[in-house]
Each structure stands twice: as structure tokens, then as C-alpha cells.
Tab-separated table of C-alpha atoms in Angstrom:
chain	number	residue	atom	x	y	z
A	1	UNK	CA	53.774	29.346	14.760
A	2	UNK	CA	50.624	27.758	13.142
A	3	UNK	CA	51.157	24.993	10.573
A	4	UNK	CA	48.503	24.956	8.015
A	5	UNK	CA	50.394	23.333	5.072
A	6	UNK	CA	49.570	19.694	5.687
A	7	UNK	CA	48.694	19.029	2.189
A	8	UNK	CA	52.429	19.545	1.197
A	9	UNK	CA	53.728	17.349	4.225
A	10	UNK	CA	52.175	16.739	7.647
A	11	UNK	CA	53.659	18.465	10.563
A	12	UNK	CA	54.301	18.044	13.339
A	13	UNK	CA	54.789	14.172	13.133
A	14	UNK	CA	53.227	12.064	15.958
A	15	UNK	CA	55.785	11.580	18.738
A	16	UNK	CA	55.719	7.657	18.120
A	17	UNK	CA	57.108	8.500	14.643
A	18	UNK	CA	59.918	10.701	15.843
A	19	UNK	CA	60.662	7.823	18.499
A	20	UNK	CA	60.742	5.236	15.955
A	21	UNK	CA	63.098	7.073	13.581
A	22	UNK	CA	65.243	7.834	16.372
A	23	UNK	CA	65.264	4.347	17.530
A	24	UNK	CA	66.351	3.019	14.188
A	25	UNK	CA	69.275	5.405	13.949
A	26	UNK	CA	70.430	4.772	17.368
A	27	UNK	CA	69.938	1.065	17.806
A	28	UNK	CA	69.638	-0.710	14.502
A	29	UNK	CA	70.882	1.382	11.520
A	30	UNK	CA	71.670	-1.586	9.148
A	31	UNK	CA	70.732	-2.257	5.744
A	32	UNK	CA	68.100	-5.076	5.378
A	33	UNK	CA	68.587	-8.212	3.346
A	34	UNK	CA	72.197	-7.492	2.577
A	35	UNK	CA	74.033	-9.023	5.647
A	36	UNK	CA	73.593	-12.072	8.028
A	37	UNK	CA	74.588	-10.101	11.145
A	38	UNK	CA	71.797	-9.314	13.743
A	39	UNK	CA	71.128	-5.856	13.169
A	40	UNK	CA	70.658	-6.476	9.448
A	41	UNK	CA	68.225	-9.208	10.267
A	42	UNK	CA	66.242	-6.562	12.696
A	43	UNK	CA	66.168	-4.110	9.763
A	44	UNK	CA	64.898	-6.783	7.486
A	45	UNK	CA	62.225	-7.798	10.023
A	46	UNK	CA	61.218	-4.003	10.304
A	47	UNK	CA	60.895	-3.689	6.468
A	48	UNK	CA	58.660	-6.745	6.155
A	49	UNK	CA	56.477	-5.836	9.106
A	50	UNK	CA	56.081	-2.347	7.648
A	51	UNK	CA	55.259	-3.637	4.353
A	52	UNK	CA	52.728	-5.955	5.900
A	53	UNK	CA	51.178	-2.941	7.937
A	54	UNK	CA	50.707	-0.992	4.943
A	55	UNK	CA	49.089	-3.902	3.091
A	56	UNK	CA	46.671	-4.493	5.973
A	57	UNK	CA	45.966	-0.612	6.042
A	58	UNK	CA	44.752	-0.694	2.573
A	59	UNK	CA	43.479	-4.160	2.472
A	60	UNK	CA	45.933	-5.502	0.122
A	61	UNK	CA	45.820	-9.196	0.081
A	62	UNK	CA	49.447	-9.781	-0.850
A	63	UNK	CA	52.042	-7.683	0.966
A	64	UNK	CA	54.390	-8.594	-1.729
A	65	UNK	CA	52.476	-6.294	-4.147
A	66	UNK	CA	53.364	-3.295	-1.914
A	67	UNK	CA	56.332	-1.693	-3.535
A	68	UNK	CA	58.347	0.973	-1.753
A	69	UNK	CA	59.528	3.886	-3.721
A	70	UNK	CA	61.507	7.085	-2.890
A	71	UNK	CA	58.251	9.314	-3.261
A	72	UNK	CA	55.063	9.295	-4.976
A	73	UNK	CA	56.442	11.218	-7.847
A	74	UNK	CA	58.892	8.477	-8.487
A	75	UNK	CA	56.123	5.804	-7.976
A	76	UNK	CA	53.866	7.429	-10.709
A	77	UNK	CA	56.752	7.841	-13.075
A	78	UNK	CA	57.788	4.033	-12.524
A	79	UNK	CA	54.132	3.061	-13.258
A	80	UNK	CA	53.863	5.135	-16.393
A	81	UNK	CA	57.153	4.320	-18.081
A	82	UNK	CA	56.580	0.754	-16.974
A	83	UNK	CA	53.112	0.324	-18.088
A	84	UNK	CA	52.509	2.655	-21.335
A	85	UNK	CA	53.591	1.284	-24.747
A	86	UNK	CA	54.142	3.220	-28.131
A	87	UNK	CA	50.816	4.698	-29.162
A	88	UNK	CA	48.760	3.911	-26.361
A	89	UNK	CA	45.959	6.220	-25.301
A	90	UNK	CA	45.780	7.338	-21.771
A	91	UNK	CA	43.108	9.725	-20.126
A	92	UNK	CA	43.693	11.990	-17.311
A	93	UNK	CA	41.777	14.905	-15.936
A	94	UNK	CA	42.588	18.597	-15.578
A	95	UNK	CA	42.801	18.295	-11.650
A	96	UNK	CA	46.295	16.270	-11.653
A	97	UNK	CA	49.456	17.308	-10.099
A	98	UNK	CA	52.411	17.792	-12.359
A	99	UNK	CA	53.744	14.380	-11.049
A	100	UNK	CA	51.110	12.920	-13.497
A	101	UNK	CA	51.102	15.606	-16.235
A	102	UNK	CA	54.976	16.025	-16.896
A	103	UNK	CA	55.574	12.369	-17.208
A	104	UNK	CA	52.724	12.059	-19.422
A	105	UNK	CA	53.788	14.999	-21.756
A	106	UNK	CA	57.311	13.429	-21.958
A	107	UNK	CA	56.116	10.067	-22.894
A	108	UNK	CA	53.928	11.753	-25.514
A	109	UNK	CA	57.233	13.042	-27.134
A	110	UNK	CA	59.069	9.879	-26.680
A	111	UNK	CA	56.610	6.959	-27.305
A	112	UNK	CA	53.914	8.932	-29.289
A	113	UNK	CA	51.358	8.054	-26.429
A	114	UNK	CA	48.166	9.901	-26.840
A	115	UNK	CA	46.923	11.922	-24.003
A	116	UNK	CA	43.333	12.955	-23.502
A	117	UNK	CA	42.619	15.415	-20.507
A	118	UNK	CA	39.096	15.459	-19.033
A	119	UNK	CA	38.260	18.969	-18.405
A	120	UNK	CA	36.869	20.146	-14.844
A	121	UNK	CA	34.432	22.770	-14.065
A	122	UNK	CA	35.389	25.628	-11.876
A	123	UNK	CA	34.043	23.474	-8.993
A	124	UNK	CA	36.498	20.736	-9.559
A	125	UNK	CA	33.742	18.364	-11.133
A	126	UNK	CA	34.808	16.250	-14.229
A	127	UNK	CA	32.574	15.393	-17.079
A	128	UNK	CA	31.945	11.977	-16.730
A	129	UNK	CA	29.901	11.576	-20.068
A	130	UNK	CA	32.992	12.739	-21.839
A	131	UNK	CA	35.295	10.335	-19.827
A	132	UNK	CA	33.054	7.471	-20.908
A	133	UNK	CA	33.332	8.302	-24.619
A	134	UNK	CA	37.073	8.523	-24.465
A	135	UNK	CA	37.323	5.425	-22.361
A	136	UNK	CA	36.274	3.305	-25.379
A	137	UNK	CA	39.542	3.234	-27.007
A	138	UNK	CA	41.773	3.978	-24.084
A	139	UNK	CA	44.318	1.708	-22.405
A	140	UNK	CA	44.940	3.729	-19.112
A	141	UNK	CA	43.013	6.150	-16.843
A	142	UNK	CA	45.405	7.970	-14.396
A	143	UNK	CA	43.727	10.365	-11.876
A	144	UNK	CA	43.929	11.732	-8.555
A	145	UNK	CA	41.963	10.510	-5.646
A	146	UNK	CA	41.672	14.031	-4.321
A	147	UNK	CA	42.857	17.223	-5.744
A	148	UNK	CA	45.828	19.030	-4.152
A	149	UNK	CA	44.713	22.615	-4.568
A	150	UNK	CA	41.232	22.531	-3.463
A	151	UNK	CA	40.814	19.117	-1.773
A	152	UNK	CA	38.030	17.982	-4.057
A	153	UNK	CA	37.386	14.269	-4.028
A	154	UNK	CA	36.942	12.437	-7.391
A	155	UNK	CA	34.004	9.732	-7.863
A	156	UNK	CA	36.446	7.048	-7.632
A	157	UNK	CA	33.870	4.470	-7.302
A	158	UNK	CA	32.141	5.551	-10.685
A	159	UNK	CA	35.603	5.682	-12.424
A	160	UNK	CA	36.292	2.268	-11.148
A	161	UNK	CA	33.122	0.831	-12.605
A	162	UNK	CA	33.635	2.541	-15.917
A	163	UNK	CA	37.284	1.415	-16.319
A	164	UNK	CA	36.003	-2.156	-15.587
A	165	UNK	CA	33.194	-1.625	-18.149
A	166	UNK	CA	35.485	-0.759	-20.907
A	167	UNK	CA	38.645	-2.936	-19.792
A	168	UNK	CA	40.788	0.009	-19.070
A	169	UNK	CA	43.431	0.041	-16.463
A	170	UNK	CA	43.089	2.469	-13.661
A	171	UNK	CA	46.099	4.105	-12.020
A	172	UNK	CA	45.161	5.954	-8.921
A	173	UNK	CA	47.344	8.833	-7.195
A	174	UNK	CA	46.250	8.643	-3.614
A	175	UNK	CA	48.884	10.977	-2.221
A	176	UNK	CA	46.280	13.587	-0.815
A	177	UNK	CA	43.765	11.096	0.312
A	178	UNK	CA	45.561	8.332	2.144
A	179	UNK	CA	45.414	8.951	5.887
A	180	UNK	CA	42.222	10.967	5.634
A	181	UNK	CA	39.884	8.796	3.451
A	182	UNK	CA	39.812	5.181	3.089
A	183	UNK	CA	42.057	3.953	0.289
A	184	UNK	CA	41.727	0.417	-0.827
A	185	UNK	CA	43.914	-1.707	-3.139
A	186	UNK	CA	40.767	-2.771	-4.771
A	187	UNK	CA	39.937	0.600	-5.765
A	188	UNK	CA	42.193	0.625	-8.675
A	189	UNK	CA	44.593	-1.486	-10.672
A	190	UNK	CA	47.498	0.344	-9.326
A	191	UNK	CA	47.749	2.771	-6.512
A	192	UNK	CA	50.565	5.359	-6.052
A	193	UNK	CA	50.979	7.506	-3.010
A	194	UNK	CA	53.326	9.306	-0.633
A	195	UNK	CA	54.003	8.197	2.920
A	196	UNK	CA	54.958	11.662	4.464
A	197	UNK	CA	51.496	13.421	4.198
A	198	UNK	CA	48.525	11.462	5.620
A	199	UNK	CA	50.763	8.335	6.741
A	200	UNK	CA	52.876	10.792	8.994
A	201	UNK	CA	56.196	8.996	7.783
A	202	UNK	CA	59.307	11.194	7.185
A	203	UNK	CA	59.922	12.409	3.580
A	204	UNK	CA	61.364	10.564	0.670
A	205	UNK	CA	59.131	7.491	0.908
A	206	UNK	CA	56.213	6.492	-1.281
A	207	UNK	CA	54.563	3.178	-2.572
A	208	UNK	CA	52.977	1.376	-5.281
A	209	UNK	CA	50.269	-1.187	-4.653
A	210	UNK	CA	49.271	-3.751	-7.416
A	211	UNK	CA	45.983	-4.891	-7.379
A	212	UNK	CA	45.870	-8.875	-6.609
A	213	UNK	CA	44.083	-9.238	-9.948
A	214	UNK	CA	46.546	-7.092	-11.999
A	215	UNK	CA	48.984	-8.919	-14.090
A	216	UNK	CA	52.441	-7.733	-13.149
A	217	UNK	CA	53.807	-8.861	-16.446
A	218	UNK	CA	52.045	-5.738	-17.749
A	219	UNK	CA	54.327	-3.472	-15.860
A	220	UNK	CA	58.094	-3.494	-16.954
A	221	UNK	CA	60.844	-3.331	-14.716
A	222	UNK	CA	61.579	0.285	-14.175
A	223	UNK	CA	64.851	-0.156	-12.481
A	224	UNK	CA	67.463	-2.899	-11.975
A	225	UNK	CA	70.476	-3.283	-9.561
A	226	UNK	CA	71.414	-4.733	-6.169
A	227	UNK	CA	68.473	-6.435	-4.457
A	228	UNK	CA	70.390	-8.509	-1.923
A	229	UNK	CA	68.765	-11.739	-3.591
A	230	UNK	CA	69.671	-13.599	-6.582
A	231	UNK	CA	73.026	-11.737	-6.798
A	232	UNK	CA	74.453	-14.494	-8.947
A	233	UNK	CA	72.393	-13.780	-11.769
A	234	UNK	CA	73.145	-10.813	-14.204
A	235	UNK	CA	69.281	-10.465	-14.750
A	236	UNK	CA	67.360	-8.636	-12.089
A	237	UNK	CA	64.961	-10.893	-9.825
A	238	UNK	CA	61.564	-11.378	-11.093
A	239	UNK	CA	59.955	-12.211	-7.588
A	240	UNK	CA	57.901	-9.584	-6.031
A	241	UNK	CA	58.762	-7.159	-4.384
A	242	UNK	CA	62.371	-7.405	-5.552
A	243	UNK	CA	61.269	-7.050	-9.080
A	244	UNK	CA	60.458	-3.305	-8.679
A	245	UNK	CA	62.826	-2.464	-5.934
A	246	UNK	CA	66.594	-2.260	-5.791
A	247	UNK	CA	69.125	-0.404	-3.873
A	248	UNK	CA	69.152	0.502	-0.197
A	249	UNK	CA	65.729	1.341	1.185
A	250	UNK	CA	65.077	4.431	3.200
A	251	UNK	CA	64.871	2.710	6.594
A	252	UNK	CA	64.525	5.837	8.584
A	253	UNK	CA	61.292	6.531	6.778
A	254	UNK	CA	60.185	2.921	6.607
A	255	UNK	CA	60.567	2.988	10.547
A	256	UNK	CA	58.623	6.258	10.786
A	257	UNK	CA	55.798	4.818	8.447
A	258	UNK	CA	55.522	1.605	10.608
A	259	UNK	CA	54.857	3.964	13.566
A	260	UNK	CA	52.537	6.302	11.631
A	261	UNK	CA	50.218	3.495	10.436
A	262	UNK	CA	50.162	2.187	14.207
A	263	UNK	CA	49.223	5.784	15.420
A	264	UNK	CA	46.412	6.048	12.692
A	265	UNK	CA	45.120	2.652	13.596
A	266	UNK	CA	44.778	3.930	17.274
A	267	UNK	CA	43.147	7.186	16.308
A	268	UNK	CA	41.025	5.953	13.553
A	269	UNK	CA	40.533	7.505	10.260
A	270	UNK	CA	36.998	8.626	10.560
A	271	UNK	CA	37.840	10.381	13.856
A	272	UNK	CA	40.669	12.181	12.222
A	273	UNK	CA	38.665	13.052	9.257
A	274	UNK	CA	35.692	14.229	11.367
A	275	UNK	CA	38.029	16.454	13.482
A	276	UNK	CA	39.650	17.917	10.432
A	277	UNK	CA	36.378	18.541	8.661
A	278	UNK	CA	34.921	20.348	11.592
A	279	UNK	CA	38.022	22.754	11.583
A	280	UNK	CA	37.656	23.335	7.770
A	281	UNK	CA	33.928	24.323	8.459
A	282	UNK	CA	35.034	26.653	11.114
A	283	UNK	CA	37.613	28.273	8.691
A	284	UNK	CA	34.972	28.350	5.799
A	285	UNK	CA	32.270	29.872	7.875
A	286	UNK	CA	34.825	32.273	9.406
A	287	UNK	CA	36.091	33.978	5.931
A	288	UNK	CA	33.447	33.108	3.259
A	289	UNK	CA	31.459	36.410	4.099
A	290	UNK	CA	34.456	38.518	4.299
A	291	UNK	CA	34.886	41.290	1.783
A	292	UNK	CA	37.570	40.890	-0.822
A	293	UNK	CA	37.873	37.343	-0.232
A	294	UNK	CA	37.397	34.840	-3.018
A	295	UNK	CA	37.106	31.109	-1.868
A	296	UNK	CA	37.275	28.522	-4.507
A	297	UNK	CA	34.521	26.325	-3.655
A	298	UNK	CA	33.945	22.671	-4.813
A	299	UNK	CA	30.589	20.783	-5.270
A	300	UNK	CA	31.829	17.420	-4.548
A	301	UNK	CA	32.919	15.997	-1.269
A	302	UNK	CA	36.211	17.321	-0.320
A	303	UNK	CA	39.161	17.028	2.307
A	304	UNK	CA	40.106	19.831	4.835
A	305	UNK	CA	41.884	21.759	2.230
A	306	UNK	CA	40.583	25.386	1.198
A	307	UNK	CA	41.910	27.579	-1.556
A	308	UNK	CA	41.420	31.318	-1.441
A	309	UNK	CA	42.616	34.709	-2.731
A	310	UNK	CA	42.195	38.302	-1.545
A	311	UNK	CA	41.212	40.983	-4.076
A	312	UNK	CA	44.079	43.472	-4.362
A	313	UNK	CA	46.795	40.999	-2.959
A	314	UNK	CA	48.875	38.315	-4.973
A	315	UNK	CA	48.830	35.015	-3.409
A	316	UNK	CA	52.406	35.443	-2.609
A	317	UNK	CA	51.828	38.840	-0.674
A	318	UNK	CA	49.058	37.168	1.417
A	319	UNK	CA	51.236	34.108	2.197
A	320	UNK	CA	54.215	36.277	3.118
A	321	UNK	CA	52.018	38.569	5.477
A	322	UNK	CA	50.306	35.540	7.052
A	323	UNK	CA	53.771	34.163	7.940
A	324	UNK	CA	55.608	37.174	8.835
A	325	UNK	CA	52.890	39.156	10.612
A	326	UNK	CA	51.064	36.332	12.250
A	327	UNK	CA	53.205	33.250	12.339
A	328	UNK	CA	50.715	31.176	10.079
A	329	UNK	CA	52.216	29.002	7.503
A	330	UNK	CA	50.263	28.319	4.443
A	331	UNK	CA	51.175	27.291	0.658
A	332	UNK	CA	50.977	29.980	-2.160
A	333	UNK	CA	51.149	29.743	-5.851
A	334	UNK	CA	50.309	27.123	-8.458
A	335	UNK	CA	50.667	24.113	-6.063
A	336	UNK	CA	52.352	22.197	-8.943
A	337	UNK	CA	48.869	21.814	-10.398
A	338	UNK	CA	48.463	24.566	-13.246
A	339	UNK	CA	45.567	22.687	-14.979
A	340	UNK	CA	43.522	22.985	-11.739
A	341	UNK	CA	44.299	26.869	-11.256
A	342	UNK	CA	43.100	26.947	-14.983
A	343	UNK	CA	39.954	25.249	-14.243
A	344	UNK	CA	38.922	27.331	-11.057
A	345	UNK	CA	39.988	30.631	-12.583
A	346	UNK	CA	43.086	31.502	-10.448
A	347	UNK	CA	45.673	30.738	-12.878
A	348	UNK	CA	46.082	34.304	-14.093
A	349	UNK	CA	46.304	35.683	-10.614
A	350	UNK	CA	49.340	33.334	-9.981
A	351	UNK	CA	47.402	30.675	-8.256
A	352	UNK	CA	45.941	30.845	-4.631
A	353	UNK	CA	46.572	30.686	-0.939
A	354	UNK	CA	45.947	27.031	0.304
A	355	UNK	CA	45.325	26.273	3.824
A	356	UNK	CA	45.316	22.386	4.508
A	357	UNK	CA	44.303	21.204	8.099
A	358	UNK	CA	46.082	18.506	9.700
A	359	UNK	CA	45.439	16.048	12.845
A	360	UNK	CA	47.120	18.583	15.307
A	361	UNK	CA	45.426	21.531	14.353
A	362	UNK	CA	42.967	23.124	16.895
A	363	UNK	CA	40.137	25.390	16.937
A	364	UNK	CA	42.040	28.097	18.579
A	365	UNK	CA	44.672	28.166	15.674
A	366	UNK	CA	41.707	28.382	13.109
A	367	UNK	CA	40.349	31.286	15.027
A	368	UNK	CA	43.684	33.014	14.758
A	369	UNK	CA	43.984	32.222	11.154
A	370	UNK	CA	40.354	33.783	10.541
A	371	UNK	CA	41.366	36.779	12.296
A	372	UNK	CA	44.555	37.268	10.161
A	373	UNK	CA	42.873	36.632	6.950
A	374	UNK	CA	40.192	39.160	8.113
A	375	UNK	CA	42.867	41.717	9.006
A	376	UNK	CA	44.523	41.533	5.714
A	377	UNK	CA	41.396	41.588	3.795
A	378	UNK	CA	40.280	44.732	5.445
A	379	UNK	CA	43.608	46.542	4.642
A	380	UNK	CA	43.406	49.212	1.926
A	381	UNK	CA	46.410	49.076	-0.395
A	382	UNK	CA	47.692	52.628	-1.220
């Protein structure tokens, strides 16, 4: 089996992550902050140390401004519902995941939020002149750091400068970028991301990072309940991070996240990214000249993700053949980002086949993927 679907979730996980999850389940297992016994204290210590490790990883000055959520989608929803007020204008792009587009659509119906979507070129370039014009009367810009279909990286530094210039809050979805590129707390007012992709944690864990300069009073409580603190009060605690966290945290995933961050720090982001991009270049060079292949190129910098189609076959047919005949696992379809596919011209085709390379892929695996794609591309349909 060759796993090339790392933009969906990273696999395999580093052995240290597997061991950390097993150790928690075997030797700790308790809920943090709810009891005074030794296992609960160990669990609480692990929660704090993981929060601190993640804060250090993204250079967040105050670890209390790291908020754990159940995934990136819940993080984004929490921020949008907690931040946007009736009649606010919010800007986003045509390169977003449905975890951004769908809650914005619902908020436009429930709160009369005004949404402006900045169009993208077929090469995943956004119109910065149009964006600047729209920023003049906007309250929030929410955008992805890197597109999940093509891997295209947005000009985050420029976007941050523009939002500063016009006094607009910037919310960044870093789910695809974190673990491959440097993601820093200072790059936006609020960052949301998943932990099961580039951070190598198990699934069902995400986070929100609040910039130290961001006024937390602008972000309403998005959930209330048991926090293990201030239990005598009917009002939910206002201290961070409890203000935005309640209920039992996913300690198995948090244990895995701590190990995943340690592993990333040992390996080094630059080393991982360089290795992944070398494999991407190998893949691109191996298939771009094949007959019947359409690669959805991007002009900007990008991650080790490549979207393509084979003429005469639907993406689903290609993905099925890669899986059943060659043991190669990819992602097909619209990838929860229909606006991206409309931008790059693949929507009417049912999307594309996406290959996303991870830290554990090898040159030999990429060669086998090239051979498999070439075989399918050369098949004549009856």
C-alpha cells in the first residue's frame, strides 16, 4: 500500500505518537482538572505541557491563548460565530474549504452577514487589488494559508500588511500549512488549524490561537459548561483558556500531539518540507508530459500537493483503479472545496485526483505512482 492522501490526514503517524497515545490509555487515562488524585494531576500536567509545546511551536507568547477544539472545523465555526455581528462585512477567497464557506453562508442568512469572495485565477492566484478595495469597509478577512486542492500558498505576509493598514481582523486557516511551513501566532489575529495533518496527532483535535494583541472581548463565548474551575458560579469562567474550553478534552489526541510536536522539532520543518517538495518535483516531472494528463498548475509557492485528471476518465475511476490495481491511495472529487474547482476548471469534471505527499513517503513510492498513472493514461477506453 502506498498512502498519498496526507492532505486529508497524515499516515502513518510517527511511532512516538503511537507510543504516546498507548501510554496515556495504559498508564494515565484520567480526565485533567476534574479530580485531585494522582492520575488526574498527571493528565492535567500533560494538557498544560502540550499547550505550552504548541505555543512554543508557533511562537505564541501566552500559552493560555491556545484553545483546544475538537477539530479545525469546530475552531473556525467557533471563531466566526463568536466574532461576527449582524451586518458585518467579511471577506474570504475562492480557495477556501467548506469549513469556511458553509458557516459564512449560514451566518449571512441568520445575521445578515455580508460576504465578499475574492476570485481566484486558474492558477490559484487571488486578485490583491480587488481585495484591497473590499478591505476598506470590511471587518474580517478569513482565508486559508494553503489551498487543500492544489497546495497553493497564499501571500500571507501581504494579506497581513493590508489588514493592518485598513484595521481589519485577519483569521487564518492554517490546517494545510502547519507542520510543513512556518505558522506563527503573529501572522494573523486568530489562527485556526487541525492537529491530525502536519502535526501528526490523532484525529478529533484542533486549536485556536489568539494573537497577544487581539482583544479577546471581541470574541464571544461559543460554548459553556463544565470546566473544572469556578464550578460554584452559574456563569462560565472568563479566564483563558477556560473561557473558550469546556467539557472533557480529547487527552488521547493531546498526548499524541505532544509527541508529534517533539518529533517535528527533532526532524526540523525545513528538512521535512524540502524532502516532500523533492518528491513532488519527482512526481511532477514524471507525469506532466504524459498524454491525456491535465495537471492543475499553480503559479505561487505551494505544498507537496498535486491535483490532476486523466482525459476520458472521471476522477473517481482513476482513484478506484489506483487503489484496486496498484494499492495507491489518493483523494478524488471536490475535496470539500467546490469554489477551488470552479476556479481551476475542474468542477464540471467532478473535481480531480489529488496526491498529497507526507513525511514518510519515498522516491520508490513516487516512481510506482508515476508508473501507475502512466498505465491508466495510456489505456484506451472502449
